[in-house]
Steps between C-alpha positions, in 0.01 A plus 500: 500500500647187654410155378319430828278809467422404141401150616288650781310728261457213252336271756794259508670356810754755625723579798348785706837559671638651177682827580286716270174358634619531861595864441160574342318346797708708744427819304128417507513429874660837569211677326256263668645589840470873430141460380394275787647743755376822341276741690129428450434858393791529254310407184752675272789289630296181477399573138864576409625180665232286334584638154869428555444158659207387280564684172243309292185612680223722366317802636352476847707198607497485879637261758452526875823428686631253569527369144759245394638373168818346359593733212222751431566530128306179427177647642306649209180668611236704323309798638316508834670208673487481879688269736386503863738445794758221514491365144783290352574470128783259414558651155773271369287462184267774375192580705259665257217693664223670303302815579272546801642212701475488879692281743391447859752488785763225511447381142796297374594452135763238427667457161798295620517128555763249613572144384296220655807276505702553821840455330409769245373731777839476672654667192284808587370532144153637440276611214197719461177529305313827441177590680232701318214689663265654246291820529242560774610218731473499879729270697381456860725524803742216567454341158800323346557486122738225387743510205353510151137584582277749320203670666239591237343842451242606756552205733514494878731275704363461853712569807730215600481320167793310352492539121671198341338521152372769265178681596262578213351847444199624693487250786519500879748241627618379837653222701814289515545408227306789352188405302212683332215579738271699269490749217547866584160671502376857524395468864 
């Protein structure tokens, strides 16, 4: 493991143009391309590609193509996880997903961030914070989860929300920035 990959996985500032990291992203994109261009009725090929591309996913993990990510190995998902069409997971840091989690179309999960200072940005360094989504969560279509957030067990994030802070367990949230709307009830 190169020093830059170690820094990336440790949450430190690192250079994403490192040769090892660049090669890993290319390898992931090749599998991504195969998956995103697979035949809709070739479930066996899709399952095989997902297991190779996203090796840390549980039983009944499913993603509708197109699905995009940086590395794949930093996505850790439990059982019965579903991503609808056109989702993006920038998995520079771990993205930990519990069981029975559903993502609407065009959900975006970002772990990576860049310096606020322009001179530092010109160096191309970046760093990442993990995102955690606990069991029984539903993320509505077009929602964006920013670096370092946790979505608590049983919560719902409404479509189009921008999650900038942690979401507690058992609540319905929405908006930009995302805020608690009400407690989840047995409607």
